[in-house]
């Protein structure tokens, strides 16, 4: 277990300068159908007998980049290069394929993303703090596709001053450098940040760099793309419902 720095979430007078929200399972309900549909459409668009090979290459390249941690090249470029290497294709051809896919097929997944009751109240509670608001979705997708899922869930992308996508991020969750990059881009210290997510492992890891963390629980917040076992493994992370998270943020507003 990794302990948060001294002066945890109960520190007297503490108020976040920045609040970050995960997206899938936090602000929008991204069902298992989204992930199944995404990979099915990818395989269909790639065509021929190599659709399954593409899906395997995407997953392997993603986990390779996740394990690498911070690198100077953005994670999106590194993932595409990893896919191209595994398929024996040129990077430029793979990049063009994904650009076309997101422009022509991705919108077919809109019906697999639903609004989460209370998500707007959660965002408004953070706005009431006067804090910098950022969207902290694990940046395995381009920024524009992240914004689309946010809108499919009935939320306004303009509410967020920072949305970090694959073309800009240099590390994936749960690497500490991912959370440090968020804080750097918001121009605040990580200890001055709060993060609300739903994944005990990927989002809970923000506590390791000093962020205050709340992990949402419940059916709408289930992690649907991989197995998760147990509560957050990071000391100081809170867990509960949307109502609990709203109260958690509101409590910071009352502190002097």
CSV table of C-alpha atoms in Angstrom, one decimal, residues 35-47 49-63 79 83 86-87 97-98 101:
chain,number,residue,atom,x,y,z
A,35,UNK,CA,-15.9,-2.1,-25.7
A,36,UNK,CA,-17.3,-5.1,-27.5
A,37,UNK,CA,-18.7,-2.8,-30.2
A,38,UNK,CA,-15.5,-0.8,-30.5
A,39,UNK,CA,-13.3,-3.9,-31.2
A,40,UNK,CA,-15.9,-5.4,-33.5
A,41,UNK,CA,-16.1,-2.2,-35.6
A,42,UNK,CA,-12.3,-2.1,-35.7
A,43,UNK,CA,-12.0,-5.6,-36.9
A,44,UNK,CA,-14.8,-5.1,-39.5
A,45,UNK,CA,-13.2,-1.9,-40.8
A,46,UNK,CA,-9.7,-3.5,-41.1
A,47,UNK,CA,-11.3,-6.3,-43.1
A,49,UNK,CA,-8.8,-12.3,-42.0
A,50,UNK,CA,-6.6,-9.8,-40.0
A,51,UNK,CA,-9.4,-8.2,-37.9
A,52,UNK,CA,-8.6,-10.4,-34.9
A,53,UNK,CA,-4.9,-9.8,-35.4
A,54,UNK,CA,-5.5,-6.0,-35.3
A,55,UNK,CA,-7.5,-6.3,-32.0
A,56,UNK,CA,-4.7,-8.3,-30.4
A,57,UNK,CA,-2.1,-5.8,-31.6
A,58,UNK,CA,-4.1,-2.9,-30.2
A,59,UNK,CA,-4.4,-4.5,-26.8
A,60,UNK,CA,-0.7,-5.6,-26.7
A,61,UNK,CA,0.5,-2.1,-27.8
A,62,UNK,CA,-1.6,-0.4,-25.2
A,63,UNK,CA,-0.2,-2.5,-22.4
A,79,UNK,CA,0.6,2.9,-29.5
A,83,UNK,CA,0.4,-1.7,-33.6
A,86,UNK,CA,3.1,-6.1,-34.7
A,87,UNK,CA,1.2,-6.1,-38.0
A,97,UNK,CA,-6.6,3.7,-40.8
A,98,UNK,CA,-7.4,4.9,-37.3
A,101,UNK,CA,-12.1,4.8,-38.5
